[in-house]
Amino acid sequence: MKLFIAALLAGASVATTCALAQDSLPQADSPWFKVGQDTLAANLAKQPNTNRAKNIILFTADGQGVGTNYAIRLFSGQLEGLMGSEYVQPQETFPHLALVKTYTTNGQTPDSAPTAGAMNTGVKQKNGMINVDPSVARGDCAAITGHELTTFGEIVKTHGKSVGVVSTARLTHATPAGVYAKTVDRNWEDNSKLPEGCTAQKDIAAQLFDAIEAGKIDIALGGGRRHFLPKEVKGDEGKSGKRTDGRNLIKEIQDLGGQYAWNQATFEALDLASDKPVIGMFESSHMKYDVDRTDEPSLAEMTAAAIEKLSQNENGFFLDIEAGRVDHANHAGNGARAMHDGKAFADAIAKAMEMTDETDTLIIVTADHEHAIAFNGYCGRGSPVLGLCYDVNKAGEMHTDKPLLADDGKPYTVIGYLNGVGSVLKKQDDGSYSGSRPDLSQEEALDKDYVQQALIPMSSETHSGEDVAVYARGPWSHLFDGTIEQNYIFHVMNHAANNGD
C-alpha cells in the first residue's frame, strides 16, 4: 500500500511538473496553444453515455463527404464574416466520429441506394438496389422473393416507436426509400417503371403507401408528388403524375385519415399533435435547392415538424433525414448550390440538437458517399470558397488581393471537379476533344449559377469512392471510432435502441 501511495504521489508530482513545464513554454500564451489545452481537457472529461436510446435520428447529406463538408465549413464561416477555416459546424461539435468506407458489394464507387440500404439493414448491398441481399442481380424482379432484408424502422416499430422520413429529394429516391422500401432497382419509383410481368415486388411509391397504411411510417416529408399520381391527373402545381395504374396514392392516404401538405401554408396548417399519419410532398420531383426555395419549407422546418410529431410517442422514435440536393448540385458541378444546401443541412442538425436531449437521443450525422470534388492551392486564408484562389499573405493572415495564376497565365477557383459538365475540354466537329481554360473574373466565379471548371468531360459529375465521416452524440455514440464499414452504422443504432440503463 505504501508503495502504491508513493507511486500515486510520484505520478502527481510528474503531472504537476509537466503542467508547470507547459506553462513556462514560450508558446503558452498563444491562443492556438490555449485552444489545444482546452480541447485536451474536454476530451479527458468525456464519459461514455450508455443509456438506452429512446430516440435515434440519422442525418445523411447525400454526397457530402469529407471534401464537400470542408467546403461547406468554409462557406458557412465566410457567410458570417470569418475567414472560414475556423468555423465549426453543428455536427463538428459532436464528441465521437469515425471514417466510413462506402464501397458496395459490387462497386468500388457506390450509389445512394445500397449505401442507404447498408445503414438501414446492417448488410452491404449491390449498386442500384435497396434492402435486398446481394445474391440477387439488379433488375431481377422474380428473384427478390425471400431475399428482402428487415429494416431498422421495421425493427423499432416492433418496440412501439414511431418512424419518420424527411428529404429534400423525392420521397421515392434512394436514401429516403432505404427506410421503408425493398427493390431490385432503385429507379422503379412508380408502377410505370416496373418491367412487364413484374409481380414479385411493388413500385417504391406504392410501398410507401403500404408502409403508411400498415402504421410503419408516421410522417414523410419531401418531394416526388408525380410518382403518387396517375398520369391523367395534374398535381397541386399543375404537373401531371406518372402512374399508369390509375391509383392516386395521395388521395388514398387522405382516405386513411392522413394529412397532406404541398406548400408552405398547408405545411404550417398540419396538426402535428394528431395520431394520424402525415405526408408532405412539396414538388412534383425533387424539392427546390435551398437558395432557390419559395413557398416550401426548409429542411430545418421539416426536421422540426417531424420531431414534434414523433415526440408525441412516449416510446420514442426513429427519424431519417436527408439533404438530398447537395448531391444533385455536385453532379451539376455547381458549387454554390451544393454549399447552400450543405448549410441548410447544418441548420437542420442544429434544430434537432435544440429539440432533443443528448441523454436519451442518439444523433448520427453522415454521408452516403463523396463526389469528385477537388481543391486547388495554394490559397491564402479567407479566399472565398466559391471564388478565386488568392495568394498567401506573408506578413499577415488574410489573403492578399492578388489571384494566383496557373501556368497558362489565368486565375483558378478554390473548388474544381475532376469531371463533369464544366470540363475545359469541348467536343469538336470531328469528334475529338480539345480546349483551354477561359479567363475568369471573381464576379463570374461567385455567381450562384457558375459551373466550376472540371477536367474530364461528363454529362454529369460522378460520385467518388473515398471515405466519408460519421459524427455522433448521445447514447452509445462512443461506439463510432476508427475506420468502419458503412453497414456498421445500423449495428450501433440497433445496439443503442436495445441496450443500456
XYZ file of C-alpha atoms in Angstrom:
501
model
C 0.000 0.000 0.000
C 2.828 2.402 0.847
C 4.408 1.686 -2.495
C 1.077 2.317 -4.229
C 0.608 5.670 -2.444
C 4.195 6.601 -3.228
C 3.586 5.812 -6.882
C 0.443 7.959 -6.881
C 2.317 10.842 -5.295
C 5.117 10.414 -7.781
C 2.576 10.472 -10.615
C 1.003 13.618 -9.216
C 4.440 15.166 -8.930
C 5.224 14.319 -12.544
C 1.861 15.708 -13.674
C 2.463 18.915 -11.734
C 5.934 19.200 -13.199
C 4.523 18.675 -16.715
C 1.884 21.336 -16.114
C 4.490 23.756 -14.838
C 6.702 22.963 -17.778
C 3.908 23.682 -20.219
C 3.079 26.959 -18.501
C 6.673 28.030 -18.936
C 6.801 27.232 -22.657
C 7.288 30.305 -24.854
C 4.115 29.392 -26.805
C 1.975 29.108 -23.651
C 0.309 32.475 -24.289
C -0.583 31.628 -27.884
C -4.357 31.384 -28.407
C -3.726 28.267 -30.513
C -1.854 26.655 -27.616
C -4.665 27.514 -25.195
C -7.324 26.113 -27.517
C -5.298 22.911 -27.756
C -5.127 22.644 -23.982
C -8.862 23.319 -23.654
C -9.624 20.628 -26.227
C -7.412 18.183 -24.356
C -9.229 18.922 -21.102
C -12.621 18.458 -22.751
C -11.580 15.117 -24.219
C -10.167 13.940 -20.892
C -13.518 14.708 -19.286
C -15.552 12.649 -21.771
C -17.606 9.847 -20.298
C -19.466 7.275 -22.409
C -23.242 7.545 -22.436
C -24.630 4.022 -22.025
C -28.303 4.929 -21.655
C -30.791 3.167 -23.874
C -31.564 5.447 -26.829
C -35.210 6.427 -26.681
C -34.860 8.347 -29.941
C -32.492 7.893 -32.884
C -32.016 10.444 -35.651
C -29.938 9.541 -38.696
C -28.879 12.553 -40.769
C -27.477 11.867 -44.232
C -26.241 14.633 -46.503
C -26.236 12.905 -49.870
C -22.831 13.317 -51.463
C -21.316 15.335 -48.605
C -18.071 13.523 -47.952
C -15.065 14.938 -46.147
C -14.133 17.246 -49.032
C -17.609 18.658 -49.591
C -18.016 19.046 -45.828
C -14.768 21.049 -45.744
C -16.047 23.366 -48.487
C -19.349 23.894 -46.657
C -17.437 24.727 -43.457
C -15.522 27.450 -45.312
C -18.698 28.710 -46.969
C -20.663 28.846 -43.703
C -17.863 30.664 -41.912
C -17.435 33.176 -44.692
C -21.178 33.886 -44.623
C -20.612 35.058 -41.045
C -17.673 37.280 -41.936
C -14.966 34.845 -40.851
C -12.076 33.603 -42.935
C -13.861 30.251 -42.959
C -11.460 27.587 -41.761
C -12.035 28.385 -38.096
C -15.811 27.908 -38.364
C -17.342 24.932 -36.548
C -20.454 23.254 -37.960
C -23.000 21.814 -35.511
C -22.038 18.198 -36.203
C -18.381 19.072 -35.712
C -19.106 19.699 -32.036
C -20.160 16.075 -31.550
C -17.841 14.104 -29.251
C -17.425 10.995 -31.382
C -16.634 10.349 -35.005
C -15.179 7.827 -37.409
C -14.310 7.419 -41.059
C -16.719 5.302 -43.092
C -15.847 3.024 -46.015
C -18.629 3.407 -48.586
C -17.907 0.698 -51.178
C -20.673 -1.773 -52.039
C -20.564 -5.491 -52.754
C -20.010 -4.833 -56.465
C -18.949 -1.192 -56.569
C -15.685 0.461 -55.603
C -17.684 3.656 -56.061
C -21.209 3.455 -54.607
C -24.534 4.991 -55.433
C -27.082 6.120 -52.868
C -29.291 3.019 -52.971
C -27.038 0.360 -51.422
C -25.424 2.861 -49.084
C -28.847 3.748 -47.659
C -29.650 0.054 -47.513
C -26.444 -0.713 -45.635
C -27.253 1.855 -42.964
C -30.838 0.627 -42.629
C -30.212 -3.143 -42.545
C -26.623 -3.746 -41.426
C -25.755 -5.524 -44.696
C -23.765 -4.183 -47.646
C -25.700 -4.405 -50.914
C -25.299 -4.058 -54.678
C -25.306 -0.789 -56.572
C -28.770 0.215 -57.692
C -30.656 -1.953 -55.197
C -32.328 -1.184 -51.865
C -32.722 -3.572 -48.925
C -32.253 -6.753 -50.963
C -29.443 -9.168 -50.170
C -26.537 -9.113 -52.634
C -27.147 -12.619 -54.004
C -29.806 -11.136 -56.323
C -28.961 -9.433 -59.623
C -30.098 -5.867 -60.166
C -33.396 -5.730 -62.030
C -34.285 -9.393 -61.471
C -37.826 -8.858 -60.202
C -38.700 -12.541 -59.852
C -35.639 -13.243 -57.709
C -36.475 -10.778 -54.925
C -38.849 -13.102 -53.068
C -37.199 -14.374 -49.914
C -34.243 -12.014 -50.241
C -35.813 -8.884 -48.747
C -33.994 -7.538 -45.685
C -35.605 -6.239 -42.485
C -35.050 -2.533 -41.923
C -34.199 -0.681 -38.740
C -37.520 1.154 -38.995
C -39.378 -2.155 -39.017
C -37.382 -3.356 -36.009
C -38.098 -0.304 -33.841
C -41.770 -0.400 -34.822
C -41.985 -3.742 -33.006
C -40.750 -1.866 -29.918
C -43.601 0.622 -30.187
C -41.553 3.517 -31.583
C -42.706 5.935 -34.265
C -40.843 6.271 -37.579
C -40.412 9.239 -39.901
C -38.529 10.168 -43.044
C -37.599 13.631 -44.315
C -35.797 14.515 -47.546
C -35.297 17.410 -49.918
C -35.246 14.811 -52.708
C -38.194 12.741 -53.903
C -39.518 10.535 -51.113
C -39.135 7.636 -53.555
C -35.461 8.459 -54.153
C -32.746 6.127 -52.935
C -31.905 7.470 -49.473
C -35.439 8.036 -48.105
C -36.624 4.811 -49.760
C -33.992 2.979 -47.717
C -36.196 3.481 -44.649
C -39.217 1.574 -45.977
C -38.728 0.036 -49.462
C -37.284 -3.190 -50.855
C -36.496 -3.148 -54.552
C -34.122 -4.753 -57.022
C -33.951 -1.443 -58.914
C -33.901 1.993 -57.339
C -35.436 3.519 -60.482
C -38.784 1.741 -60.062
C -40.260 4.761 -58.295
C -43.761 4.271 -59.730
C -45.535 1.410 -61.492
C -44.769 2.753 -64.985
C -41.111 1.903 -64.342
C -41.765 -1.730 -63.442
C -40.877 -4.237 -66.184
C -43.752 -6.144 -67.738
C -44.735 -9.147 -65.674
C -43.030 -7.932 -62.504
C -45.382 -9.012 -59.730
C -42.910 -10.069 -57.040
C -42.483 -6.512 -55.794
C -44.378 -3.234 -55.883
C -43.036 0.099 -57.047
C -41.451 2.315 -54.407
C -44.319 4.838 -54.118
C -46.796 2.000 -53.597
C -44.508 0.586 -50.926
C -44.564 3.922 -49.108
C -48.369 3.884 -49.203
C -48.363 0.333 -47.815
C -45.974 1.386 -45.035
C -48.217 4.305 -44.084
C -51.340 2.137 -44.219
C -49.674 -0.500 -42.013
C -48.589 2.128 -39.484
C -44.888 1.617 -40.237
C -44.349 5.240 -41.312
C -45.910 8.053 -39.265
C -44.621 11.082 -41.161
C -42.956 11.532 -44.551
C -41.919 14.953 -45.874
C -40.136 15.682 -49.148
C -40.711 15.820 -52.902
C -41.815 13.347 -55.552
C -45.544 14.010 -55.963
C -45.503 12.781 -59.576
C -44.921 9.170 -58.563
C -48.063 9.136 -56.414
C -50.483 10.461 -59.058
C -51.956 8.946 -62.219
C -50.705 10.404 -65.498
C -54.244 11.685 -66.156
C -54.159 13.818 -63.002
C -52.350 17.111 -62.521
C -50.870 17.779 -59.115
C -51.224 20.878 -56.971
C -48.773 22.826 -59.122
C -50.200 21.705 -62.457
C -47.762 18.924 -63.322
C -49.064 15.513 -64.360
C -48.460 12.306 -62.490
C -46.622 9.301 -63.887
C -48.612 6.312 -62.652
C -50.283 4.113 -65.279
C -52.372 2.014 -62.866
C -54.891 4.780 -62.168
C -54.036 4.945 -58.464
C -53.981 8.323 -56.735
C -51.879 7.428 -53.708
C -52.211 10.891 -52.189
C -55.995 10.557 -52.127
C -55.671 7.024 -50.782
C -53.539 8.300 -47.906
C -56.102 11.014 -47.206
C -58.836 8.371 -47.280
C -56.938 6.617 -44.482
C -57.320 9.813 -42.448
C -53.833 11.032 -43.296
C -52.936 14.703 -43.514
C -51.406 16.049 -46.721
C -49.342 19.204 -47.301
C -47.986 20.527 -50.596
C -46.827 24.109 -49.913
C -45.772 26.354 -47.032
C -49.308 27.235 -45.967
C -50.587 23.653 -45.858
C -47.370 22.588 -44.131
C -47.884 25.172 -41.399
C -51.520 24.058 -41.031
C -50.626 20.431 -40.208
C -51.917 19.141 -36.879
C -48.752 17.541 -35.560
C -50.409 16.502 -32.314
C -52.780 14.219 -34.188
C -52.174 10.477 -34.219
C -52.997 10.387 -37.953
C -50.175 9.916 -40.479
C -48.695 12.947 -42.229
C -47.339 13.178 -45.758
C -45.938 16.299 -47.351
C -44.843 16.444 -50.993
C -43.752 19.921 -51.946
C -42.658 19.397 -55.553
C -43.538 17.134 -58.452
C -39.920 15.937 -58.440
C -37.159 17.000 -56.041
C -37.673 19.986 -53.770
C -36.016 23.248 -54.784
C -32.413 23.971 -53.945
C -32.333 25.999 -50.760
C -31.004 29.128 -52.460
C -33.971 28.979 -54.875
C -36.592 27.958 -52.304
C -40.038 29.593 -52.467
C -43.348 28.505 -50.922
C -41.985 25.304 -49.424
C -40.467 24.532 -46.016
C -36.751 24.416 -45.337
C -35.038 21.225 -44.243
C -34.798 22.657 -40.720
C -38.540 23.381 -40.685
C -39.354 19.852 -41.858
C -36.972 18.436 -39.254
C -38.708 20.414 -36.502
C -42.149 19.291 -37.664
C -41.109 15.640 -37.799
C -39.591 15.745 -34.319
C -42.676 17.490 -32.930
C -44.937 14.853 -34.495
C -42.846 11.829 -33.485
C -42.198 13.091 -29.954
C -45.865 12.504 -29.131
C -44.924 8.825 -28.729
C -43.666 8.153 -25.198
C -41.770 5.111 -26.521
C -39.613 7.304 -28.722
C -38.887 7.381 -32.445
C -36.533 6.787 -35.362
C -36.183 9.644 -37.830
C -34.188 9.541 -41.077
C -33.337 12.976 -42.534
C -31.653 13.539 -45.906
C -30.206 16.650 -47.509
C -30.647 15.170 -50.949
C -29.759 18.113 -53.116
C -26.139 18.546 -52.022
C -25.608 15.530 -54.256
C -27.517 16.985 -57.190
C -25.617 20.271 -57.107
C -22.316 18.392 -57.069
C -23.499 16.313 -60.036
C -24.198 19.602 -61.838
C -20.736 20.917 -60.977
C -22.467 23.843 -59.280
C -20.545 24.547 -56.097
C -22.780 27.417 -54.974
C -25.944 25.346 -54.680
C -24.052 22.487 -53.019
C -22.775 24.933 -50.389
C -26.182 26.495 -49.728
C -27.847 23.093 -49.307
C -24.987 21.955 -47.064
C -25.558 24.987 -44.849
C -29.294 24.176 -44.762
C -28.352 20.635 -43.669
C -26.294 22.049 -40.795
C -29.222 24.271 -39.790
C -31.433 21.171 -39.606
C -28.881 19.433 -37.371
C -28.809 22.467 -35.090
C -32.613 22.386 -34.876
C -32.592 18.680 -33.927
C -29.961 19.350 -31.263
C -32.123 22.129 -29.846
C -35.253 19.961 -29.724
C -33.759 16.794 -28.210
C -31.790 15.734 -25.147
C -28.477 14.000 -25.736
C -29.012 11.866 -22.629
C -31.700 9.871 -24.450
C -31.351 10.760 -28.143
C -28.654 9.367 -30.423
C -27.972 11.726 -33.326
C -25.806 10.409 -36.158
C -24.613 12.660 -38.977
C -23.001 11.148 -42.044
C -22.993 10.964 -45.842
C -23.645 8.098 -48.195
C -20.690 8.880 -50.470
C -18.420 11.661 -51.703
C -18.070 13.335 -55.114
C -15.178 14.054 -57.440
C -14.741 17.493 -55.881
C -11.198 18.851 -55.750
C -9.413 21.788 -54.127
C -6.784 23.966 -55.720
C -3.873 25.582 -53.938
C -2.021 27.298 -52.510
C -4.811 29.631 -51.425
C -4.374 32.203 -48.693
C -6.779 32.136 -45.756
C -10.115 33.751 -46.434
C -10.066 33.045 -50.174
C -13.784 32.824 -50.983
C -14.516 29.137 -51.304
C -16.727 29.727 -54.349
C -14.368 32.264 -55.871
C -10.784 32.713 -56.989
C -7.772 31.389 -55.133
C -5.779 34.333 -53.714
C -2.139 34.353 -52.709
C -0.931 33.746 -49.158
C -0.141 36.893 -47.189
C 3.456 36.524 -45.976
C 3.060 39.312 -43.417
C -0.414 38.553 -42.075
C -3.315 36.106 -42.040
C -5.907 37.273 -44.597
C -5.006 36.536 -48.221
C -3.553 39.214 -50.469
C -5.685 40.794 -53.172
C -3.678 39.016 -55.859
C -5.254 35.951 -57.530
C -2.868 33.074 -58.080
C -2.270 32.208 -61.727
C -1.770 28.813 -63.318
C 0.958 28.187 -65.882
C -1.466 29.320 -68.590
C -1.474 32.764 -67.000
C -5.116 32.535 -65.885
C -6.611 32.521 -62.376
C -8.343 29.470 -60.936
C -11.041 28.849 -58.356
C -10.692 27.274 -54.904
C -13.111 24.473 -55.879
C -12.995 22.356 -59.009
C -14.198 18.929 -60.102
C -12.264 16.084 -61.662
C -15.087 15.506 -64.132
C -18.408 16.967 -65.182
C -20.222 19.415 -67.392
C -17.713 22.142 -66.580
C -14.918 20.339 -68.409
C -12.467 22.636 -70.183
C -12.332 20.020 -72.959
C -15.059 20.534 -75.556
C -16.159 18.145 -78.279
C -15.091 19.274 -81.747
C -16.831 18.647 -85.079
C -14.573 15.675 -85.823
C -15.475 14.020 -82.511
C -12.187 14.812 -80.795
C -11.875 16.901 -77.642
C -9.755 19.974 -77.185
C -9.921 23.286 -75.452
C -8.383 25.671 -72.985
C -9.442 27.275 -69.744
C -11.381 30.503 -70.091
C -10.222 33.588 -68.273
C -12.355 34.095 -65.176
C -13.328 37.071 -63.054
C -14.259 36.968 -59.388
C -17.760 38.204 -60.243
C -18.295 35.305 -62.665
C -16.965 32.734 -60.195
C -19.227 33.916 -57.363
C -22.432 33.773 -59.413
C -24.765 31.101 -57.999
C -25.172 29.612 -61.490
C -21.433 29.285 -62.131
C -20.312 25.767 -63.001
C -16.846 25.027 -61.654
C -14.134 24.023 -64.099
C -13.583 20.298 -64.488
C -11.128 18.065 -66.302
C -12.843 15.015 -67.799
C -15.940 15.797 -69.900
C -19.047 14.094 -68.491
C -22.755 14.889 -68.820
C -22.991 14.624 -65.015
C -20.204 14.753 -62.446
C -19.702 11.426 -60.689
C -19.525 10.074 -57.173
C -16.173 9.028 -55.759
C -15.347 6.043 -53.596
C -13.405 7.777 -50.846
C -14.323 7.604 -47.164
C -16.917 9.842 -45.559
C -17.191 10.894 -41.934
C -19.746 9.953 -39.304
C -20.316 12.266 -36.315
C -22.359 11.151 -33.322
C -23.625 12.279 -29.936
C -25.901 10.641 -27.389
C -26.306 7.078 -26.123
C -23.601 4.697 -27.352
C -22.140 7.292 -29.716
C -18.683 6.317 -28.441
C -19.032 3.115 -30.480
C -18.156 5.192 -33.546
C -14.379 5.118 -33.615
C -11.615 4.451 -36.120
C -12.409 3.419 -39.680
C -15.656 1.478 -40.051
C -17.748 -0.240 -42.687
C -20.893 1.669 -43.627
C -23.236 -1.147 -42.583
C -21.832 -0.865 -39.025
C -23.952 2.277 -38.547
C -27.053 0.069 -38.366
C -25.444 -2.085 -35.687
C -24.719 0.912 -33.448
C -28.286 2.178 -33.851
C -29.710 -1.247 -33.090
C -27.492 -1.673 -30.039
C -28.325 1.789 -28.733
C -32.070 1.151 -29.089
C -31.947 -2.174 -27.263
C -29.286 -1.824 -24.574
C -28.444 0.474 -21.709
C -29.834 1.660 -18.425
